Every structure is written in structure tokens, then in C-alpha cells.
Amino acid sequence: MNQRVLPNEQLLNREDDDAAALVRALQDEVRAIGLWAPHVPPDAGGTGTGFLDYAHLNEHIGRSLWGQLVFGCQAPDAGNAEILHMYGTADQKERWLFPLVAGEIRSFFSMTEPEVSGADPTTLRTRATRDGDDWVIDGHKWFSSGAQGAAFGVVMAVTDPDAPSHGRTSQIIVPADTPGVEVVRPIPVLGHSGRGWTTHCEVRYTSVRVPVANTLGEPGSGFLIAQKRLGPGRIHHVMRWLGQMQRAFELMCKYSLEREAFGSPLADKQTVQNWIADSYAEIQACRFMTLDAAHKIDQGDEARVEISAIKFYAARVLNDVIDRAVQVHGARGLTDETPLGQMLMLARGGRIYDGPDEVHRMVVARRILKAFANGEEWQFS
Ligand SMILES: Cc1cc2nc3c(=O)[nH]c(=O)nc-3n(C[C@H](O)[C@H](O)[C@H](O)COP(=O)(O)OP(=O)(O)OC[C@H]3O[C@@H](n4cnc5c(N)ncnc54)[C@H](O)[C@@H]3O)c2cc1C
């Protein structure tokens, strides 16, 4: 990261053909040192050895937006690989999982729809109707990240509208070149349209016909698999954010010692000292909460409360620490002379994607209150 990725960030940020060639070269270097695809175990084609190790690794590779792509564990491919590994049939793994983990193809995850609340996926409208051995899919999605140039998407669609709300949907693998799949546009997000992997796309599905054999898991298990996917996916984001927080923290500390105002370095001002002390404490809290959740996942625990708590807490800390670092840098913090402007822009979505803060607070509070309502107590173990 220090020798090859961080010094090349300006070039990578251009997102042109030279940047794409450099990404491929860096990916080859990662393969050569045996760290490729650390999110999944060797039987899925990766080098993973558990969530805890992955958390530590991500503190380093998360320092740059490009780190996870270079190490082959970027969203949404990482989450898609995990569900294919968990629920995929032998054929699905052969056709989609192994080339995905090898980095030969990219994928997208297509759940959120502009017309209904993404925070409440029981309201999804995209419909997959059974016709013989095929599904016929009609629907409208947006924020399908990375859809531009991807080989396939995992599409969440209603397959049984009469079933109870959590059994209505299925996840269906849809090759991107299937007739009727239209990547309408990359949606500009805070002024950035992206290219390929960095896009967030609007996608229409019009009479898209795919075999029922493309269903992931059992029909009707879409919601359950989404939970399985989004749980680890959320902590993947948080692990990456730990790297982003620490990078912003270091920039803030270094610059506060260099820059003078009103006769002394910024580091002498108590406001700046408070920002540094608060940031230190909050980052350290995020680290320990993340490592605790990772440890529990490795023990086979779903860690629902721990994951939701760290998702909303770390998203706020991420935004606060980067914002303080920008403030210490003054106008320079908003330019591309530091990575902070880009980090700030990308951090904001963290409070919304994979469930907005408010929904994660609701999950934490409900689960804890349920324990008390059942006459139990909450164990902070
Ligand atoms: C950068 C980015 C990348 C994304 N990538 C993907 C992707 O790859 N695939 C995909 O399918 N989706 C993706 N999304 C979509 C994301 O998952 C949804 O935006 C998210 O689930 C929220 O849905 P919504 O935008 O429809 O907001 P809504 O559900 O309409 O919610 C709007 C607001 O209402 C409030 N709210 C909602 N529920 C509650 C509640 N119970 N209590 C209190 N307040 C509440 C929250 O403040 C929330 O922000 C991405 C989003 C972003 C920003």
C-alpha cells in the first residue's frame, strides 16, 4: 500500500485507460505476494483465513479507495462472492464464483428501487414470474453499484407476492448481456459519475428471461440471503473505514504541527487538540467494536447487534474525523492536494448504503429491548 498504491492514487483517481492498466498491474503484484481475495477461503479461490485476520488487513488496504479493488475484495463483488460461496450450486460456482474471485469478471447487486424505500426491502416491486423453467423479470432499480461493465448481477425480485413479507423475494443471477437488461446510466453521486466499478447505475429489466436454475438458494429465500450478504458486507465497509479514519487522523495531526496561525502551530490550539483527542478515542472504539464483531462472526455468531452498532457508529466517526481533518487543512483540505476531499465525498454515502443509520439504531434498540422484555438482561460480552 505504501510503496505502490498510495503514491499512485492521483493517477488511479483519473479513472482512464492508464489507471485501469495500473489497477491490473497492481492486482498481479498482489497475487504474486499471496494476498489476493482475502475475504473468501481457498476453496472459493481466495486466500482468506477468517474475519479477524481480514479486519486487521483492511486497516491497511482501506487507507485508499483503490485498496480493496487492488486486493480483489471490493464491494459489491466481495458480498456476491460470499453468497455464491454459501448458497451457490456447483454449476453456479463454476460459472460465476470462480471467475469473480479470480478477478476475471465483475458483478453488481441490484436490490434498491427508486419508487420504494430501500431501507424496507419487503416493499420491493421488481417481479420475477415463473414461465416453465424460466423466470421472466420486470423491474426498475437504481444504485446498482458497479453495473457498468459487469458480467452479471444478483437481482432481488418478488417471486411469490402472496407469501408472508419475508418470503416473497428471491435472489436471481442475471447475466448482464441477457436481452432486456438495460444499464440506463451511471447516476452522478455528489458530482461524480464514475467509470466501471465506481459507478452507481440505474438499471431497467424488461421481460428478462433467465433459467430458474439461476436462483440463489431456495425460491423465497431472497430476504434471508440478503441478510446473510449484508451482515458481513456491512462489516467489510467498516473495516475499510478504519483505514480511512486513520489516514485522515494522521493527516490532521501532521498538518496541525506544520501550519502556524496567530503566532503558533495549529497543534497548540485547544480546539484542534480536542479534535485530535476525540478522534483518537472514537477511532479506537471503532477498532475494538469491529474486532469484537469479527471475532464473534468467526465463532459462528451472526453478531446482528454488534454489526448494526458498528455500522451506524463508525459511519458517524468516519464522517466526523474526515471533516475535522478537512477543517484543520483549511481550503487546502478541499483541493486534490490531499486525499481528504475525495474521502469526504465518499464517506457521506456510508451513513446510507447497506441501511441508513436510523434503521441500524432501530435494530440495536429492538434486539436489546426484546431481551429485557423476555426477562433477560443484555450481556456486554
Ligand atoms: C453510494 C451508495 C451505493 C449503493 N450501492 C447499492 C448497491 O450496490 N445495490 C443496491 O441495491 N443498493 C445500493 N445502494 C442503495 C442503499 O442501500 C439505499 O439507499 C438504502 O438502503 C436506503 O434506501 P433509500 O435510499 O431508498 O432510502 P429510504 O428507505 O427511502 O429512506 C430515506 C431515509 O428515511 C429514514 N428512515 C428510513 N427508515 C427509517 C426508520 N425505520 N426510522 C427512522 N428513519 C428511517 C432514513 O433517514 C433514510 O435515510 C447504495 C447507496 C449509496 C448511497
mmCIF file of C-alpha atoms in Angstrom, residues 15-267:
data_model
loop_
_atom_site.group_PDB
_atom_site.id
_atom_site.type_symbol
_atom_site.label_atom_id
_atom_site.label_comp_id
_atom_site.label_asym_id
_atom_site.label_seq_id
_atom_site.Cartn_x
_atom_site.Cartn_y
_atom_site.Cartn_z
ATOM 1 C CA GLU A 15 -10.181 6.553 -13.914
ATOM 2 C CA ASP A 16 -8.900 6.455 -17.511
ATOM 3 C CA ASP A 17 -7.286 3.657 -19.549
ATOM 4 C CA ASP A 18 -3.885 4.253 -17.910
ATOM 5 C CA ALA A 19 -5.496 3.959 -14.479
ATOM 6 C CA ALA A 20 -7.239 0.700 -15.488
ATOM 7 C CA ALA A 21 -3.917 -0.735 -16.743
ATOM 8 C CA LEU A 22 -2.227 0.213 -13.466
ATOM 9 C CA VAL A 23 -5.008 -1.472 -11.458
ATOM 10 C CA ARG A 24 -4.408 -4.693 -13.399
ATOM 11 C CA ALA A 25 -0.635 -4.475 -12.824
ATOM 12 C CA LEU A 26 -1.102 -3.861 -9.086
ATOM 13 C CA GLN A 27 -3.567 -6.763 -8.876
ATOM 14 C CA ASP A 28 -0.900 -9.044 -10.392
ATOM 15 C CA GLU A 29 1.566 -7.884 -7.738
ATOM 16 C CA VAL A 30 -0.964 -8.715 -5.000
ATOM 17 C CA ARG A 31 -1.497 -12.201 -6.493
ATOM 18 C CA ALA A 32 2.271 -12.714 -6.554
ATOM 19 C CA ILE A 33 2.580 -11.975 -2.803
ATOM 20 C CA GLY A 34 -0.294 -14.360 -1.969
ATOM 21 C CA LEU A 35 -2.810 -11.841 -0.603
ATOM 22 C CA TRP A 36 -5.387 -11.944 -3.398
ATOM 23 C CA ALA A 37 -9.111 -12.110 -2.438
ATOM 24 C CA PRO A 38 -8.601 -12.241 1.354
ATOM 25 C CA HIS A 39 -12.373 -12.172 2.022
ATOM 26 C CA VAL A 40 -13.027 -15.783 0.936
ATOM 27 C CA PRO A 41 -11.243 -19.051 1.750
ATOM 28 C CA PRO A 42 -9.099 -21.050 -0.701
ATOM 29 C CA ASP A 43 -11.976 -23.360 -1.735
ATOM 30 C CA ALA A 44 -13.649 -20.269 -3.233
ATOM 31 C CA GLY A 45 -10.388 -19.185 -4.897
ATOM 32 C CA GLY A 46 -9.290 -16.687 -2.241
ATOM 33 C CA THR A 47 -6.659 -16.516 0.495
ATOM 34 C CA GLY A 48 -8.974 -15.746 3.450
ATOM 35 C CA THR A 49 -8.267 -17.071 6.926
ATOM 36 C CA GLY A 50 -11.246 -15.625 8.842
ATOM 37 C CA PHE A 51 -12.898 -12.323 9.657
ATOM 38 C CA LEU A 52 -10.444 -11.245 12.350
ATOM 39 C CA ASP A 53 -7.412 -11.516 10.065
ATOM 40 C CA TYR A 54 -9.379 -9.775 7.340
ATOM 41 C CA ALA A 55 -10.232 -6.919 9.719
ATOM 42 C CA HIS A 56 -6.551 -6.332 10.518
ATOM 43 C CA LEU A 57 -5.606 -6.467 6.834
ATOM 44 C CA ASN A 58 -8.312 -3.970 5.947
ATOM 45 C CA GLU A 59 -6.950 -1.359 8.330
ATOM 46 C CA HIS A 60 -4.091 -1.132 5.841
ATOM 47 C CA ILE A 61 -5.757 -1.717 2.492
ATOM 48 C CA GLY A 62 -8.715 0.513 3.427
ATOM 49 C CA ARG A 63 -6.475 3.573 3.559
ATOM 50 C CA SER A 64 -7.088 4.115 -0.145
ATOM 51 C CA LEU A 65 -10.326 3.938 -2.115
ATOM 52 C CA TRP A 66 -8.397 1.701 -4.521
ATOM 53 C CA GLY A 67 -7.048 -0.739 -1.918
ATOM 54 C CA GLN A 68 -9.875 -3.248 -1.960
ATOM 55 C CA LEU A 69 -10.032 -3.289 -5.770
ATOM 56 C CA VAL A 70 -6.288 -3.897 -5.931
ATOM 57 C CA PHE A 71 -6.573 -6.741 -3.394
ATOM 58 C CA GLY A 72 -9.616 -8.276 -5.149
ATOM 59 C CA CYS A 73 -12.084 -7.781 -2.277
ATOM 60 C CA GLN A 74 -14.111 -4.740 -3.395
ATOM 61 C CA ALA A 75 -17.847 -4.220 -2.879
ATOM 62 C CA PRO A 76 -20.170 -5.461 -4.262
ATOM 63 C CA ASP A 77 -18.137 -8.378 -5.674
ATOM 64 C CA ALA A 78 -16.932 -9.418 -2.209
ATOM 65 C CA GLY A 79 -20.513 -9.780 -0.891
ATOM 66 C CA ASN A 80 -21.669 -11.528 -4.061
ATOM 67 C CA ALA A 81 -18.760 -13.971 -3.811
ATOM 68 C CA GLU A 82 -19.714 -14.735 -0.225
ATOM 69 C CA ILE A 83 -23.336 -15.575 -1.049
ATOM 70 C CA LEU A 84 -22.309 -17.597 -4.108
ATOM 71 C CA HIS A 85 -19.875 -19.474 -1.897
ATOM 72 C CA MET A 86 -22.570 -20.080 0.747
ATOM 73 C CA TYR A 87 -25.629 -20.763 -1.434
ATOM 74 C CA GLY A 88 -24.375 -21.371 -4.994
ATOM 75 C CA THR A 89 -24.817 -24.734 -6.732
ATOM 76 C CA ALA A 90 -21.760 -26.443 -8.232
ATOM 77 C CA ASP A 91 -22.729 -25.051 -11.665
ATOM 78 C CA GLN A 92 -23.256 -21.520 -10.338
ATOM 79 C CA LYS A 93 -19.871 -21.614 -8.618
ATOM 80 C CA GLU A 94 -18.138 -22.818 -11.750
ATOM 81 C CA ARG A 95 -19.745 -20.230 -13.962
ATOM 82 C CA TRP A 96 -19.845 -17.189 -11.645
ATOM 83 C CA LEU A 97 -17.999 -17.584 -8.341
ATOM 84 C CA PHE A 98 -14.576 -18.735 -9.517
ATOM 85 C CA PRO A 99 -14.155 -16.194 -12.367
ATOM 86 C CA LEU A 100 -15.462 -13.476 -9.996
ATOM 87 C CA VAL A 101 -12.989 -14.279 -7.231
ATOM 88 C CA ALA A 102 -10.204 -14.636 -9.816
ATOM 89 C CA GLY A 103 -10.937 -11.039 -10.875
ATOM 90 C CA GLU A 104 -11.743 -12.084 -14.457
ATOM 91 C CA ILE A 105 -15.245 -10.589 -14.244
ATOM 92 C CA ARG A 106 -17.139 -8.070 -12.079
ATOM 93 C CA SER A 107 -20.696 -8.182 -10.740
ATOM 94 C CA PHE A 108 -23.377 -5.974 -9.201
ATOM 95 C CA PHE A 109 -26.079 -6.318 -6.568
ATOM 96 C CA SER A 110 -29.451 -4.976 -7.684
ATOM 97 C CA MET A 111 -31.882 -4.521 -4.820
ATOM 98 C CA THR A 112 -32.720 -0.829 -4.291
ATOM 99 C CA GLU A 113 -35.554 0.720 -6.347
ATOM 100 C CA PRO A 114 -36.243 4.433 -6.841
ATOM 101 C CA GLU A 115 -40.001 4.045 -6.293
ATOM 102 C CA VAL A 116 -39.971 2.403 -2.834
ATOM 103 C CA SER A 117 -37.993 2.623 0.417
ATOM 104 C CA GLY A 118 -34.678 0.768 0.109
ATOM 105 C CA ALA A 119 -34.484 0.621 3.891
ATOM 106 C CA ASP A 120 -37.554 -1.633 3.846
ATOM 107 C CA PRO A 121 -36.923 -4.337 1.214
ATOM 108 C CA THR A 122 -40.272 -6.018 1.958
ATOM 109 C CA THR A 123 -41.782 -3.320 -0.300
ATOM 110 C CA LEU A 124 -39.769 -4.197 -3.451
ATOM 111 C CA ARG A 125 -41.745 -4.177 -6.707
ATOM 112 C CA THR A 126 -39.436 -5.882 -9.223
ATOM 113 C CA ARG A 127 -41.247 -9.039 -10.260
ATOM 114 C CA ALA A 128 -39.940 -12.418 -11.456
ATOM 115 C CA THR A 129 -42.759 -14.543 -12.903
ATOM 116 C CA ARG A 130 -42.260 -18.225 -13.494
ATOM 117 C CA ASP A 131 -42.712 -19.432 -17.089
ATOM 118 C CA GLY A 132 -41.795 -23.139 -17.431
ATOM 119 C CA ASP A 133 -38.152 -23.482 -16.417
ATOM 120 C CA ASP A 134 -37.513 -19.734 -16.679
ATOM 121 C CA TRP A 135 -38.018 -16.583 -14.645
ATOM 122 C CA VAL A 136 -39.247 -13.532 -16.553
ATOM 123 C CA ILE A 137 -38.083 -10.410 -14.714
ATOM 124 C CA ASP A 138 -39.574 -6.914 -14.971
ATOM 125 C CA GLY A 139 -38.454 -4.051 -12.781
ATOM 126 C CA HIS A 140 -36.580 -0.825 -12.202
ATOM 127 C CA LYS A 141 -33.541 -0.500 -9.935
ATOM 128 C CA TRP A 142 -31.034 2.163 -9.068
ATOM 129 C CA PHE A 143 -27.785 2.408 -7.134
ATOM 130 C CA SER A 144 -26.704 -0.930 -8.621
ATOM 131 C CA SER A 145 -23.043 -0.196 -7.892
ATOM 132 C CA GLY A 146 -20.527 -1.328 -10.483
ATOM 133 C CA ALA A 147 -23.176 -2.396 -13.031
ATOM 134 C CA GLN A 148 -21.395 -0.597 -15.864
ATOM 135 C CA GLY A 149 -19.179 -3.238 -17.489
ATOM 136 C CA ALA A 150 -20.150 -6.038 -15.078
ATOM 137 C CA ALA A 151 -20.704 -9.603 -16.331
ATOM 138 C CA PHE A 152 -23.686 -10.383 -14.108
ATOM 139 C CA GLY A 153 -25.938 -9.028 -11.416
ATOM 140 C CA VAL A 154 -27.630 -10.603 -8.427
ATOM 141 C CA VAL A 155 -31.167 -9.252 -8.724
ATOM 142 C CA MET A 156 -33.625 -9.222 -5.846
ATOM 143 C CA ALA A 157 -37.147 -9.802 -7.216
ATOM 144 C CA VAL A 158 -40.592 -10.709 -5.889
ATOM 145 C CA THR A 159 -41.253 -14.337 -6.877
ATOM 146 C CA ASP A 160 -44.259 -15.060 -4.649
ATOM 147 C CA PRO A 161 -46.324 -11.924 -3.982
ATOM 148 C CA ASP A 162 -48.805 -13.839 -1.806
ATOM 149 C CA ALA A 163 -46.203 -15.213 0.623
ATOM 150 C CA PRO A 164 -45.576 -13.571 4.019
ATOM 151 C CA SER A 165 -43.490 -10.399 3.593
ATOM 152 C CA HIS A 166 -40.121 -12.040 4.329
ATOM 153 C CA GLY A 167 -40.728 -14.958 1.941
ATOM 154 C CA ARG A 168 -41.834 -13.038 -1.138
ATOM 155 C CA THR A 169 -38.469 -12.430 -2.792
ATOM 156 C CA SER A 170 -35.662 -14.419 -4.386
ATOM 157 C CA GLN A 171 -32.153 -13.562 -5.490
ATOM 158 C CA ILE A 172 -31.568 -14.386 -9.126
ATOM 159 C CA ILE A 173 -28.302 -14.361 -11.064
ATOM 160 C CA VAL A 174 -28.811 -12.357 -14.258
ATOM 161 C CA PRO A 175 -26.064 -12.248 -16.919
ATOM 162 C CA ALA A 176 -25.686 -8.601 -17.929
ATOM 163 C CA ASP A 177 -25.939 -9.427 -21.652
ATOM 164 C CA THR A 178 -29.390 -11.030 -21.284
ATOM 165 C CA PRO A 179 -31.872 -9.298 -23.648
ATOM 166 C CA GLY A 180 -33.990 -6.787 -21.694
ATOM 167 C CA VAL A 181 -31.254 -5.769 -19.218
ATOM 168 C CA GLU A 182 -30.586 -2.053 -19.751
ATOM 169 C CA VAL A 183 -27.947 -0.179 -17.765
ATOM 170 C CA VAL A 184 -29.676 3.182 -18.243
ATOM 171 C CA ARG A 185 -26.980 5.463 -16.797
ATOM 172 C CA PRO A 186 -24.427 5.867 -14.075
ATOM 173 C CA ILE A 187 -26.134 8.200 -11.585
ATOM 174 C CA PRO A 188 -23.919 11.160 -10.651
ATOM 175 C CA VAL A 189 -23.392 10.978 -6.862
ATOM 176 C CA LEU A 190 -22.181 14.222 -5.252
ATOM 177 C CA GLY A 191 -20.984 15.254 -8.717
ATOM 178 C CA HIS A 192 -19.121 12.002 -9.530
ATOM 179 C CA SER A 193 -20.419 9.704 -12.276
ATOM 180 C CA GLY A 194 -17.560 7.190 -12.045
ATOM 181 C CA ARG A 195 -16.433 4.593 -14.520
ATOM 182 C CA GLY A 196 -16.997 0.822 -14.393
ATOM 183 C CA TRP A 197 -16.510 -0.312 -10.826
ATOM 184 C CA THR A 198 -17.049 3.178 -9.326
ATOM 185 C CA THR A 199 -20.485 3.715 -10.960
ATOM 186 C CA HIS A 200 -23.862 3.579 -9.220
ATOM 187 C CA CYS A 201 -26.271 2.672 -12.013
ATOM 188 C CA GLU A 202 -29.930 2.905 -12.855
ATOM 189 C CA VAL A 203 -30.937 -0.435 -14.407
ATOM 190 C CA ARG A 204 -34.172 -1.497 -16.119
ATOM 191 C CA TYR A 205 -35.275 -5.105 -16.540
ATOM 192 C CA THR A 206 -37.851 -5.643 -19.282
ATOM 193 C CA SER A 207 -39.073 -9.231 -19.891
ATOM 194 C CA VAL A 208 -35.628 -10.544 -18.903
ATOM 195 C CA ARG A 209 -35.667 -14.325 -19.259
ATOM 196 C CA VAL A 210 -33.223 -16.436 -17.213
ATOM 197 C CA PRO A 211 -33.376 -20.101 -16.141
ATOM 198 C CA VAL A 212 -34.920 -20.890 -12.734
ATOM 199 C CA ALA A 213 -31.586 -22.696 -12.158
ATOM 200 C CA ASN A 214 -30.092 -19.197 -11.728
ATOM 201 C CA THR A 215 -31.915 -18.775 -8.393
ATOM 202 C CA LEU A 216 -29.571 -18.471 -5.424
ATOM 203 C CA GLY A 217 -30.724 -20.815 -2.675
ATOM 204 C CA GLU A 218 -34.411 -21.726 -2.468
ATOM 205 C CA PRO A 219 -37.068 -19.525 -4.135
ATOM 206 C CA GLY A 220 -38.463 -17.206 -1.437
ATOM 207 C CA SER A 221 -35.168 -17.001 0.461
ATOM 208 C CA GLY A 222 -34.136 -13.637 -1.027
ATOM 209 C CA PHE A 223 -34.620 -11.705 2.190
ATOM 210 C CA LEU A 224 -32.733 -14.263 4.265
ATOM 211 C CA ILE A 225 -29.810 -14.322 1.815
ATOM 212 C CA ALA A 226 -29.806 -10.503 1.708
ATOM 213 C CA GLN A 227 -29.340 -10.513 5.488
ATOM 214 C CA LYS A 228 -26.535 -13.057 5.156
ATOM 215 C CA ARG A 229 -24.936 -10.930 2.459
ATOM 216 C CA LEU A 230 -25.406 -7.548 4.041
ATOM 217 C CA GLY A 231 -24.225 -8.595 7.520
ATOM 218 C CA PRO A 232 -20.647 -9.394 6.522
ATOM 219 C CA GLY A 233 -20.867 -6.723 3.782
ATOM 220 C CA ARG A 234 -21.503 -4.049 6.396
ATOM 221 C CA ILE A 235 -18.513 -5.058 8.434
ATOM 222 C CA HIS A 236 -16.381 -5.124 5.261
ATOM 223 C CA HIS A 237 -17.258 -1.451 4.813
ATOM 224 C CA VAL A 238 -16.446 -0.651 8.429
ATOM 225 C CA MET A 239 -13.081 -2.423 8.196
ATOM 226 C CA ARG A 240 -12.206 -0.275 5.194
ATOM 227 C CA TRP A 241 -13.389 2.844 7.007
ATOM 228 C CA LEU A 242 -10.913 2.100 9.829
ATOM 229 C CA GLY A 243 -8.151 2.657 7.291
ATOM 230 C CA GLN A 244 -9.812 5.849 6.044
ATOM 231 C CA MET A 245 -10.234 7.219 9.585
ATOM 232 C CA GLN A 246 -6.628 6.533 10.491
ATOM 233 C CA ARG A 247 -5.363 8.155 7.336
ATOM 234 C CA ALA A 248 -7.432 11.305 7.962
ATOM 235 C CA PHE A 249 -6.254 11.309 11.591
ATOM 236 C CA GLU A 250 -2.585 11.157 10.564
ATOM 237 C CA LEU A 251 -3.021 13.961 8.037
ATOM 238 C CA MET A 252 -4.765 16.081 10.682
ATOM 239 C CA CYS A 253 -2.011 15.524 13.273
ATOM 240 C CA LYS A 254 0.873 16.157 10.853
ATOM 241 C CA TYR A 255 -0.631 19.282 9.331
ATOM 242 C CA SER A 256 -1.552 20.758 12.722
ATOM 243 C CA LEU A 257 2.150 20.608 13.656
ATOM 244 C CA GLU A 258 3.277 22.188 10.358
ATOM 245 C CA ARG A 259 0.783 25.009 9.927
ATOM 246 C CA GLU A 260 1.045 28.165 12.002
ATOM 247 C CA ALA A 261 -1.671 30.734 12.650
ATOM 248 C CA PHE A 262 -1.741 33.608 15.131
ATOM 249 C CA GLY A 263 1.874 33.022 16.152
ATOM 250 C CA SER A 264 1.812 29.300 16.959
ATOM 251 C CA PRO A 265 1.216 25.919 15.314
ATOM 252 C CA LEU A 266 -2.416 24.825 14.979
ATOM 253 C CA ALA A 267 -1.448 21.906 17.245
#
